[in-house]
Tab-separated table of C-alpha atoms and ligand atoms in Angstrom:
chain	number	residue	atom	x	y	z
Q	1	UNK	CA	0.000	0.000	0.000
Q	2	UNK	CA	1.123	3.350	-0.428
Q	3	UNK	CA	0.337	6.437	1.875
Q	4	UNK	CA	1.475	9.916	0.701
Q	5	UNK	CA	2.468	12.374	3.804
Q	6	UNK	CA	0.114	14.677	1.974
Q	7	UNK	CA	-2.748	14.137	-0.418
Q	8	UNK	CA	-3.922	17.423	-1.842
Q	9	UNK	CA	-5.523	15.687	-4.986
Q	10	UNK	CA	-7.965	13.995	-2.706
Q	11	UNK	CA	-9.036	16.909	-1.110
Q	12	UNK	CA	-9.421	18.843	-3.609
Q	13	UNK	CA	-11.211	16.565	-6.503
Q	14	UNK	CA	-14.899	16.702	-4.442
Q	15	UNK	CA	-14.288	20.473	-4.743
Q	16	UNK	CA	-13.165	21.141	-7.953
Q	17	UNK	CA	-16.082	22.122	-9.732
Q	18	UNK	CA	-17.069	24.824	-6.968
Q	19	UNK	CA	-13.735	26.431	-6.758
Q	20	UNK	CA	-13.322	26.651	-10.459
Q	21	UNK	CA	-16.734	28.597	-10.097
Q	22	UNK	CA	-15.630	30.817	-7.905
Q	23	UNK	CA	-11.914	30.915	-9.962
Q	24	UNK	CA	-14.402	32.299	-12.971
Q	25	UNK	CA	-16.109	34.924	-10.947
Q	26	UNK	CA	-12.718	36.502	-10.114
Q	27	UNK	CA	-11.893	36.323	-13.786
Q	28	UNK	CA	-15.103	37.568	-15.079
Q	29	UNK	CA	-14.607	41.008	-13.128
Q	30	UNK	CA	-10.625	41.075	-13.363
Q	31	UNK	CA	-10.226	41.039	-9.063
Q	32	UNK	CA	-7.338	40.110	-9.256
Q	33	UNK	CA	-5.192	42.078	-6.480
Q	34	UNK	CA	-7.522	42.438	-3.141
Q	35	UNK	CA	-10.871	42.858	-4.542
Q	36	UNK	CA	-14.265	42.176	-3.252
Q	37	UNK	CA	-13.256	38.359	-2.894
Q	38	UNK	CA	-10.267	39.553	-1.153
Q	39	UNK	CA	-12.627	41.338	0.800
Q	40	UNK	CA	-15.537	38.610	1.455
Q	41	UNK	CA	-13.104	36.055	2.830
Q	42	UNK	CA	-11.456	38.812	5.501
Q	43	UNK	CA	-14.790	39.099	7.145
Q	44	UNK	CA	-15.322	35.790	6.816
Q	45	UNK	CA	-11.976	34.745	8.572
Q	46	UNK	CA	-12.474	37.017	11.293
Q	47	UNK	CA	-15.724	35.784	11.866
Q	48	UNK	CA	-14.674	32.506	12.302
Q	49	UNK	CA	-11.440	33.100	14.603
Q	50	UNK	CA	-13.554	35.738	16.502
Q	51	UNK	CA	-11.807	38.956	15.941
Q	52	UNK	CA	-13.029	42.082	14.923
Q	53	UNK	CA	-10.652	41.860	11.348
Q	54	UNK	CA	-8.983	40.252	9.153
Q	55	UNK	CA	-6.524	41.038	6.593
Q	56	UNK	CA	-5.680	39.099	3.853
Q	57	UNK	CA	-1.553	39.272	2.923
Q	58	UNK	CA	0.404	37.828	0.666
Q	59	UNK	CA	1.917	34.297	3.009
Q	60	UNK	CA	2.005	33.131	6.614
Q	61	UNK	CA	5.662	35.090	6.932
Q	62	UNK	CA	4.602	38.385	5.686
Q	63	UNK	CA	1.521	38.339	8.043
Q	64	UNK	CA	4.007	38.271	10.905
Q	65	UNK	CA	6.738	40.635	9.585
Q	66	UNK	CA	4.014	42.995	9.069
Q	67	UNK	CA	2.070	42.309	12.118
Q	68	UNK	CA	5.601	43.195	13.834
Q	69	UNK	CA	6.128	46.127	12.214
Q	70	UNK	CA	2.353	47.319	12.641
Q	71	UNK	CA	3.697	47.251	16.244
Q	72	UNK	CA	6.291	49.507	15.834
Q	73	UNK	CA	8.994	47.018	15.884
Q	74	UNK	CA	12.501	47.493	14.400
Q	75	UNK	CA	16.016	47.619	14.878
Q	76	UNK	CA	17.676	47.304	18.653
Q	77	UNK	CA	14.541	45.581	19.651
Q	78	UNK	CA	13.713	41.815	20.528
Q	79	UNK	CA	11.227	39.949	19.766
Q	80	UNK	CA	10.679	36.247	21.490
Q	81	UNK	CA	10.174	33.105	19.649
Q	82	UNK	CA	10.630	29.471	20.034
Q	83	UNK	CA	13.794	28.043	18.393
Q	84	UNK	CA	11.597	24.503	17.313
Q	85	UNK	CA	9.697	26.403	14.565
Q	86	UNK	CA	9.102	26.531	10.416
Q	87	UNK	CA	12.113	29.475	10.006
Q	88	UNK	CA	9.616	31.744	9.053
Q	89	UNK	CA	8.824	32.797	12.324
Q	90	UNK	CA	12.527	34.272	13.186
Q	91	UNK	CA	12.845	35.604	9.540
Q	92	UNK	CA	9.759	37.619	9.659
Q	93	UNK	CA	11.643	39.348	13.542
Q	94	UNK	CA	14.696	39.372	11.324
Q	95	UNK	CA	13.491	41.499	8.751
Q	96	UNK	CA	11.718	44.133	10.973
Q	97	UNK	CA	15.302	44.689	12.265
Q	98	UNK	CA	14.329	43.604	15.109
Q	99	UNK	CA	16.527	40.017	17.211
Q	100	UNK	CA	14.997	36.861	17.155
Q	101	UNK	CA	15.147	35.713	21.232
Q	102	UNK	CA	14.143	31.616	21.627
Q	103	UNK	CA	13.088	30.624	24.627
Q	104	UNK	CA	12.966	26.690	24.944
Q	105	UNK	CA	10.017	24.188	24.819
Q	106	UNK	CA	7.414	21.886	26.614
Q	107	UNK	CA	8.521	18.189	26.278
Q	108	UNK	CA	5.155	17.354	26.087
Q	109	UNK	CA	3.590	19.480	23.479
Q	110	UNK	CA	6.691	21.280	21.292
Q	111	UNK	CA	5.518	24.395	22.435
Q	112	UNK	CA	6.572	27.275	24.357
Q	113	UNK	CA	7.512	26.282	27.936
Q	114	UNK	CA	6.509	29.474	30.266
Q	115	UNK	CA	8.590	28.603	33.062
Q	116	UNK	CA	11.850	29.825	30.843
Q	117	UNK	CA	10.087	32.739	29.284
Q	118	UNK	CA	10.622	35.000	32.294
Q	119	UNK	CA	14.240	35.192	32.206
Q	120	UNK	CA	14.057	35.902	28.582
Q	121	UNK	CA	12.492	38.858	29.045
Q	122	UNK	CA	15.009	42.129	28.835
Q	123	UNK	CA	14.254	45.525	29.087
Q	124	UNK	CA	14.851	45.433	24.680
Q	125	UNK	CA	11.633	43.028	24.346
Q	126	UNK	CA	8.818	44.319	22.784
Q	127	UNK	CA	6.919	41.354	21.437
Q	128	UNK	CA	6.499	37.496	22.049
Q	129	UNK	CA	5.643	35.490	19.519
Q	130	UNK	CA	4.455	31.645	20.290
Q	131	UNK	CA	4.006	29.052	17.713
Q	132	UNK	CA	0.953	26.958	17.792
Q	133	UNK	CA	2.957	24.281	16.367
Q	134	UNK	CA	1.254	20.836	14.621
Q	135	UNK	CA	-1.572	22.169	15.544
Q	136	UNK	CA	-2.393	22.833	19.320
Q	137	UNK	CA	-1.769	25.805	20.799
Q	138	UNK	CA	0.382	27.270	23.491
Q	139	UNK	CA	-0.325	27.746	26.867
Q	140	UNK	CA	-1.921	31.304	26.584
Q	141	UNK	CA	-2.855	31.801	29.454
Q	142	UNK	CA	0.110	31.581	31.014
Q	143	UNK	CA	2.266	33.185	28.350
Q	144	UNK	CA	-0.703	36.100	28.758
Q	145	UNK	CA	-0.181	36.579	32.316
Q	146	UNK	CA	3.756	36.973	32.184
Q	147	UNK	CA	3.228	39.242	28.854
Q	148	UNK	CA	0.301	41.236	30.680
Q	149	UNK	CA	2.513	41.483	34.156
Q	150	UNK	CA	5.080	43.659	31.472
Q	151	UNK	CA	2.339	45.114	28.964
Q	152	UNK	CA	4.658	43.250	26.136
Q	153	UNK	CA	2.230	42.291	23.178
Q	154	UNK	CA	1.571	38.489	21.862
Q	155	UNK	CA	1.274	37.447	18.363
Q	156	UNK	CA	0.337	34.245	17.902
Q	157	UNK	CA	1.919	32.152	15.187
Q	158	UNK	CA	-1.109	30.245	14.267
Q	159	UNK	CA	0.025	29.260	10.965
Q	160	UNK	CA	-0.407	25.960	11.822
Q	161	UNK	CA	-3.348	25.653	14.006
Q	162	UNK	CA	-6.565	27.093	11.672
Q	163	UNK	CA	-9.690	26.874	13.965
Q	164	UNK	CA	-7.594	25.632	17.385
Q	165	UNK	CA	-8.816	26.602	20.501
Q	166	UNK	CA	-7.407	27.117	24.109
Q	167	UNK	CA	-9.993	27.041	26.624
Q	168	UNK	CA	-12.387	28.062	24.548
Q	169	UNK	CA	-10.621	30.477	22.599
Q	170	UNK	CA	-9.925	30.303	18.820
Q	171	UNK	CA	-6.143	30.139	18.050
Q	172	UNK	CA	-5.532	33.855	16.442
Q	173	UNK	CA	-7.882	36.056	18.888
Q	174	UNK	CA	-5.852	35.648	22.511
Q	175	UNK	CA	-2.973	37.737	21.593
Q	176	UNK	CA	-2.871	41.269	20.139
Q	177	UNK	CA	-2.757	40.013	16.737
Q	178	UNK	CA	-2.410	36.467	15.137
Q	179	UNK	CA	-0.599	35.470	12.288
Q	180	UNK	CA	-2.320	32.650	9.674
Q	181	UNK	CA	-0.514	30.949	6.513
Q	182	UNK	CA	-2.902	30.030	3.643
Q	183	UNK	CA	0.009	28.012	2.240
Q	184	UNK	CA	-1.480	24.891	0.290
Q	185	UNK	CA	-0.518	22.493	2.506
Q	186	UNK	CA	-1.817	23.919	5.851
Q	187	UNK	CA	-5.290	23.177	7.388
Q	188	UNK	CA	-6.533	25.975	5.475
Q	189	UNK	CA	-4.896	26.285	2.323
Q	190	UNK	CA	-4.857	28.195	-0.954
Q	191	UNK	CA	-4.396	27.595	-4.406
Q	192	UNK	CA	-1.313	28.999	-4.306
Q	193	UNK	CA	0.507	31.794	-1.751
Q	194	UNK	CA	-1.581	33.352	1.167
Q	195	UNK	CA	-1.881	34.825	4.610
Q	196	UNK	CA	-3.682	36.748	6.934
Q	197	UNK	CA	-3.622	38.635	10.306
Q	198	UNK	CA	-6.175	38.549	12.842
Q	199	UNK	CA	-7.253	41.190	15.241
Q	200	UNK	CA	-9.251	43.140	17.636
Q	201	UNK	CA	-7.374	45.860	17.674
Q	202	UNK	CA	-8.790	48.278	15.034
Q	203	UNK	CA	-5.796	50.567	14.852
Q	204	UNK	CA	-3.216	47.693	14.422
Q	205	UNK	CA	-5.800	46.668	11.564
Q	206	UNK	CA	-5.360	49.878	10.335
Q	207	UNK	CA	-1.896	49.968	9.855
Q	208	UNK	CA	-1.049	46.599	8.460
Q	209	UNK	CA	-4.194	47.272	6.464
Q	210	UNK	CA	-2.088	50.167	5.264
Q	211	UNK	CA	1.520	48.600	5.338
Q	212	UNK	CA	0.475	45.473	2.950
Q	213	UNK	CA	-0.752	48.210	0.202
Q	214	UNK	CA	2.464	50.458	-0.386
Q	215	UNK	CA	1.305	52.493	3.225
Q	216	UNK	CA	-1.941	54.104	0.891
Q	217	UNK	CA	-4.492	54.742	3.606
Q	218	UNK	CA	-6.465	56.060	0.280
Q	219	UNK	CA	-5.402	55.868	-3.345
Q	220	UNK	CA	-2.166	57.781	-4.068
Q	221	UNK	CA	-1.905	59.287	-0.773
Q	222	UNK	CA	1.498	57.234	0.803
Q	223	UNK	CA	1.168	58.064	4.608
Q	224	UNK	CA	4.103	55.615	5.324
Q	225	UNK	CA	6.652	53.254	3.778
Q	226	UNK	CA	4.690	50.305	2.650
Q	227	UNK	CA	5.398	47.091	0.533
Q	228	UNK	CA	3.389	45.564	-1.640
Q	229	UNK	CA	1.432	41.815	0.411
Q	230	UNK	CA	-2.115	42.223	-1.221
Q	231	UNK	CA	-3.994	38.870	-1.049
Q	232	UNK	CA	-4.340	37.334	-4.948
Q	233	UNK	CA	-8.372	37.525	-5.630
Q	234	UNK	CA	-8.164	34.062	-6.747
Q	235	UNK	CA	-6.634	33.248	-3.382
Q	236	UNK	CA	-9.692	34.678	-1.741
Q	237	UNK	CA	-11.971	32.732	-3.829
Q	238	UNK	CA	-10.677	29.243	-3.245
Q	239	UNK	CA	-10.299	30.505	0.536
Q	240	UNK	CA	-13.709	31.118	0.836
Q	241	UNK	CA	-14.703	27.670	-0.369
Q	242	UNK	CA	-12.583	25.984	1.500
Q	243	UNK	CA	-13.280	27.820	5.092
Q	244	UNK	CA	-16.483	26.500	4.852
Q	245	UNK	CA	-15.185	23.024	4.902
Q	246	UNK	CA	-12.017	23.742	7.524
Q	247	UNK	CA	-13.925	22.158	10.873
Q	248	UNK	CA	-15.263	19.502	8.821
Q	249	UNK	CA	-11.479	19.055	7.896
Q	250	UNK	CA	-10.443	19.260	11.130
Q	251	UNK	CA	-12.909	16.848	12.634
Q	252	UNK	CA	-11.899	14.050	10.448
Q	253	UNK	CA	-8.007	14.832	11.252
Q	254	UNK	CA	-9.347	14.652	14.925
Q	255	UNK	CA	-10.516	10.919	14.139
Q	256	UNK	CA	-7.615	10.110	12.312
Q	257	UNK	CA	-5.204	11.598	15.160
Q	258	UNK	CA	-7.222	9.126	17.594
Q	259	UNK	CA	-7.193	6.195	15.815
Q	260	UNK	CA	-3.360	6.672	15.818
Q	261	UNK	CA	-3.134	7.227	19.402
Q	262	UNK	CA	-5.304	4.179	20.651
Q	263	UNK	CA	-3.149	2.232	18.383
Q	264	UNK	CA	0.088	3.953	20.053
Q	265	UNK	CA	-1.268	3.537	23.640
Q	266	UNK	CA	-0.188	0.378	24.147
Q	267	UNK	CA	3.329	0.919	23.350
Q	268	UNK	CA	5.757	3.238	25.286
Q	269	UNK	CA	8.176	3.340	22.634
Q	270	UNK	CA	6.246	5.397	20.709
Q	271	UNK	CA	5.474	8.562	21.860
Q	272	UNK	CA	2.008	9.807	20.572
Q	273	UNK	CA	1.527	13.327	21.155
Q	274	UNK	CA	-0.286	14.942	24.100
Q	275	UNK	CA	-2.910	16.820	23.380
Q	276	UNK	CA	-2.759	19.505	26.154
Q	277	UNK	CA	-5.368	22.013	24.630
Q	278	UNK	CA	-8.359	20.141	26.315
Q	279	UNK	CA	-9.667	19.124	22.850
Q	280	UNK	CA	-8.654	22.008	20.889
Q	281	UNK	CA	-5.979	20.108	19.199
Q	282	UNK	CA	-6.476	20.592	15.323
Q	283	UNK	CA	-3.816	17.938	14.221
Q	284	UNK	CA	-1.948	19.826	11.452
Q	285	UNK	CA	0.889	17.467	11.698
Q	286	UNK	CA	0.636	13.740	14.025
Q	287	UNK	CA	4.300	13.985	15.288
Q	288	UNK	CA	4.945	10.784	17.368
Q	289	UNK	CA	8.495	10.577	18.941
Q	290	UNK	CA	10.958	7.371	18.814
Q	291	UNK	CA	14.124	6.376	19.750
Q	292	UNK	CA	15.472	5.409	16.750
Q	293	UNK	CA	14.211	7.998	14.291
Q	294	UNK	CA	15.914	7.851	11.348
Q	295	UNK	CA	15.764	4.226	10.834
Q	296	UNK	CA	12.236	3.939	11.941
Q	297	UNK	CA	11.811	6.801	9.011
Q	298	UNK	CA	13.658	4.770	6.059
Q	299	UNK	CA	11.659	1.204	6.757
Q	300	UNK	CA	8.479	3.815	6.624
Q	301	UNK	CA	9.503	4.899	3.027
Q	302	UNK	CA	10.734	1.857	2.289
Q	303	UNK	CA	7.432	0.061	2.760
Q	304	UNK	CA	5.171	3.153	0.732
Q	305	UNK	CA	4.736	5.423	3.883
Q	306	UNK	CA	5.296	8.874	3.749
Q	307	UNK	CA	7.030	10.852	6.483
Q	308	UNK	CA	8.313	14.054	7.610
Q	309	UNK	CA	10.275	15.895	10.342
Q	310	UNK	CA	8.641	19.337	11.488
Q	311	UNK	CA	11.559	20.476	12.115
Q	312	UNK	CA	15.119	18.295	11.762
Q	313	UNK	CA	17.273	21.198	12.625
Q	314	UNK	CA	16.029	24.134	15.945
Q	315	UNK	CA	16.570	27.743	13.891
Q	316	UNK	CA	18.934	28.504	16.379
Q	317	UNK	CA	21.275	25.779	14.988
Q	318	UNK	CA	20.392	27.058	11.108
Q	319	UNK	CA	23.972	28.493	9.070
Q	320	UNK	CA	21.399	31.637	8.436
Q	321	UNK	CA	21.265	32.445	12.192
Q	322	UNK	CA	25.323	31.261	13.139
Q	323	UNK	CA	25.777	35.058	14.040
Q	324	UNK	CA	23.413	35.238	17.251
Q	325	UNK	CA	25.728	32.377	18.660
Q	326	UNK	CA	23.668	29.924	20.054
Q	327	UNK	CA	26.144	26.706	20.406
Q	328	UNK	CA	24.935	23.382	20.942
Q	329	UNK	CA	23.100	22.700	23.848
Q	330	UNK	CA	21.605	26.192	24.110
Q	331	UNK	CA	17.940	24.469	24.021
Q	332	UNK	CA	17.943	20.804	24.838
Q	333	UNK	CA	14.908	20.409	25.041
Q	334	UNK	CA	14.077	21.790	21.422
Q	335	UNK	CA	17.416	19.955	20.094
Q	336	UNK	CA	16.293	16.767	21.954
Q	337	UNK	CA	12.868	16.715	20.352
Q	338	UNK	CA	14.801	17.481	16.834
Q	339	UNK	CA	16.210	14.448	17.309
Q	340	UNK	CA	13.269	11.786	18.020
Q	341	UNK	CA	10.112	13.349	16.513
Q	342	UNK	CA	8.576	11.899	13.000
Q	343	UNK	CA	5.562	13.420	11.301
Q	344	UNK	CA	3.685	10.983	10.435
Q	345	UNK	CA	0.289	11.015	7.058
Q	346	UNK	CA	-2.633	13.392	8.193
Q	347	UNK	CA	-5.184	15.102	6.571
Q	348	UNK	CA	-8.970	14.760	6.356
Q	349	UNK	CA	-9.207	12.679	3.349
Q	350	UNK	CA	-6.538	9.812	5.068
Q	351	UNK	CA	-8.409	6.473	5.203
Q	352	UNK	CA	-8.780	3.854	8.296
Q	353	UNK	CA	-6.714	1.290	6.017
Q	354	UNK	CA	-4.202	3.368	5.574
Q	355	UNK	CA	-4.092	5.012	9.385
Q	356	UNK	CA	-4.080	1.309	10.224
Q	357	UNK	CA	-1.087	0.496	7.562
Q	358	UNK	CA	1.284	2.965	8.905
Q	359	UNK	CA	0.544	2.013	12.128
Q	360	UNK	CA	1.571	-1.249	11.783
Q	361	UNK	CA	4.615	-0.523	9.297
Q	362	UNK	CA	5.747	1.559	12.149
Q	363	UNK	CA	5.252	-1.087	15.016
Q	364	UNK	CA	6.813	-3.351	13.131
Q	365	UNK	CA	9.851	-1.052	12.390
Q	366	UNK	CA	9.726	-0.744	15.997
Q	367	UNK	CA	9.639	-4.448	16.522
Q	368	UNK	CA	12.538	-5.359	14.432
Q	369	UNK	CA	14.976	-2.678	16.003
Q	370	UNK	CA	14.173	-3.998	19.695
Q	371	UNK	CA	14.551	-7.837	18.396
Q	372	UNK	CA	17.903	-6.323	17.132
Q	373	UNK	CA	19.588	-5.219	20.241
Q	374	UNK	CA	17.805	-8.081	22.049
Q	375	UNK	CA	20.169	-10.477	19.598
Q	376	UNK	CA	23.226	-8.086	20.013
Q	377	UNK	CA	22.890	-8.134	23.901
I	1	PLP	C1	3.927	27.810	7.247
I	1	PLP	C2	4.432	28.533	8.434
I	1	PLP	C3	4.813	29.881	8.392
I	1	PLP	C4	4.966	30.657	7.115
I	1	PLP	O1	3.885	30.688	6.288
I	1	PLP	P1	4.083	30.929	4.703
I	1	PLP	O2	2.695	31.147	4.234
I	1	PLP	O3	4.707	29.705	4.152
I	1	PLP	O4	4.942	32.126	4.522
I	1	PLP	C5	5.148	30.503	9.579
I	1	PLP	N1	5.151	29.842	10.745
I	1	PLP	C6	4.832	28.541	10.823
I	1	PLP	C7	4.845	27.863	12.158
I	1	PLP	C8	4.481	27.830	9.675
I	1	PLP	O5	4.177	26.527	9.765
């Protein structure tokens, strides 16, 4: 049998005919940069993560870097991140000017560990941003109450966690802005390159409003520097469909995610992942966690299975970020995790024959190295 890590094809064939529709409708009336599709899907967005606005950019990395920069964020400042993260995340605090600060992780969900974000903190911090990585969020609450304590904003990374929750809360709306990536592959993906950032905060709306269209509050009046990070109107077409499908989506990754898990239960040596969120887990990536990774990874592909590792090397350990001098050992638990954790297939369309194929190609990886050292003992 084969299992892809990622099957687009299925999930888009059942909707083919209504996003070529919609692809038509942006043709017919040339909306091609923003636009009233542009437009439709923004207020649709923020509807659904519960925030007063949306605004539809050009990825996932530009709605950060601008949602920094909205902030007034720039050179001589820092901004604090986890080091276990897509690169994105530091690049976008690199490119306001601003230094990229990590601050290590939970062992149990990859995320941002509060207890070390305290001492992180300098008197040069003006933001922290947490990743809601594979798909279940931070601990907000406590990450709110430190950044509160010291009136620092949050932005969320959420680029991975479309329609998470934290105690209620859709990922997105708990911080002063969060950051969303439309990029095909994500829970919520476009036909192509997208983003967005979320927000109550109708002044920081404003601005990044402004700052994604060459800093034109109104045509041909340039108020401030700007760039260019429209949305594509065919972007906001597909979007549109698709949103309406995302908890659907998410539901069915939510089955898939526990069919692995009861599977992985019984055996230690595979770590399954906790899902801390009470529920609000949204399974973006199934990362499970075993000793001997890369083997366990080449009998996978060897037998048809697709994997992935979200992410082999911590940014702070990347050539591109050598210079901020982070040796070895700076984050163990983040360079630890790096080590052991293997993304296993997940999306909506994954069926139980296949969640129950790579479940047992991956026992019986599992199997073979322990009957291994058994002999060699
Ligand atoms: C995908 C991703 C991004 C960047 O989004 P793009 O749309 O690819 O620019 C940022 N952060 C995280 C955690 C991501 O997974």
């Amino acid at each position: 049998m084969n299992v892809p890590f990622l099957d687009l094809k299925a999930q888009h064939d059942p909707i083919r005919d209504e996003v070529h529709a919609a692809l038509e409708q942006v043709i017919e009336q040339n909306a091609f940069a923003g636009g009233p599709y542009v437009e439709a899907f923004e207020q649709e967005f923020a509807r659904y993560c519960h925030t007063a606005d949306a605004i539809g950019v050009g990825s996932g990395t530009e709605a950060i870097w601008l949602a920094l920069l909205a902030l007034g964020i720039g050179p001589g400042d820092e901004v604090i991140t986890v080091p276990n993260t897509f690169i994105a995340t530091a690049e976008a605090i690199s490119f306001t000017g601003a230094k990229p600060v990590f601050v290590d992780v939970s062992e149990e969900t990859y995320n941002m560990d509060p207890r070390f974000l305290e001492e992180a903190i300098t008197s040069r911090t003006r933001a922290i941003v947490p990743v809601h990585l594979y798909g279940q969020t931070a601990d907000m609450s406590s990450i709110l109450e430190i950044a509160s304590a010291r009136k620092i904003p949050v932005v969320e990374d959420a680029a991975q966690a479309h329609g998470a929750t934290c105690d209620g809360r859709p990922a997105g709306s708990m911080g002063v802005a969060g950051c969303f990536s439309f990029y095909p592959g994500k829970n919520l993906g476009a036909w192509g390159e997208a983003g967005a950032v979320v927000t109550d905060d109708s002044k920081l709306a404003e601005t990044v409003r402004k700052l994604r269209d060459h800093g034109q509050p109104t045509k041909s009046l340039h108020d401030v520097v700007g760039w260019n990070s429209r949305m594509d109107g065919m972007q906001g077409a597909v979007l549109r469909v698709k949103l309406a499908r995302l908890d659907d989506g998410n539901r069915a990754r939510g089955s898939v995610a526990s069919r692995y898990s009861e599977a992985f239960a019984a055996r230690p040596e595979i770590g399954a992942p906790m899902n801390a969120s009470d529920a609000g887990h949204v399974y973006h990536l199934y990362v499970v966690r075993v000793q001997d990774r890369d083997r366990a990874q080449k009998a996978l592909t060897s037998q048809g299975v697709g994997c992935g590792i979200h992410y082999p090397v911590p940014v702070h350990l990347q050539p591109a970020y050598r210079e901020l001098g982070h040796p070895e050992g700076s984050f163990p638990v983040a360079e630890r995790c790096a080590q052991e954790i293997l993304s296993l297939p997940m999306y909506p369309e994954l069926r139980e024959e296949q969640v129950d194929y790579v479940v047992g190609q991956l026992l019986a990886a599992i199997n073979a190295e322990e009957n291994e050292t058994m002999t060699a003992r």
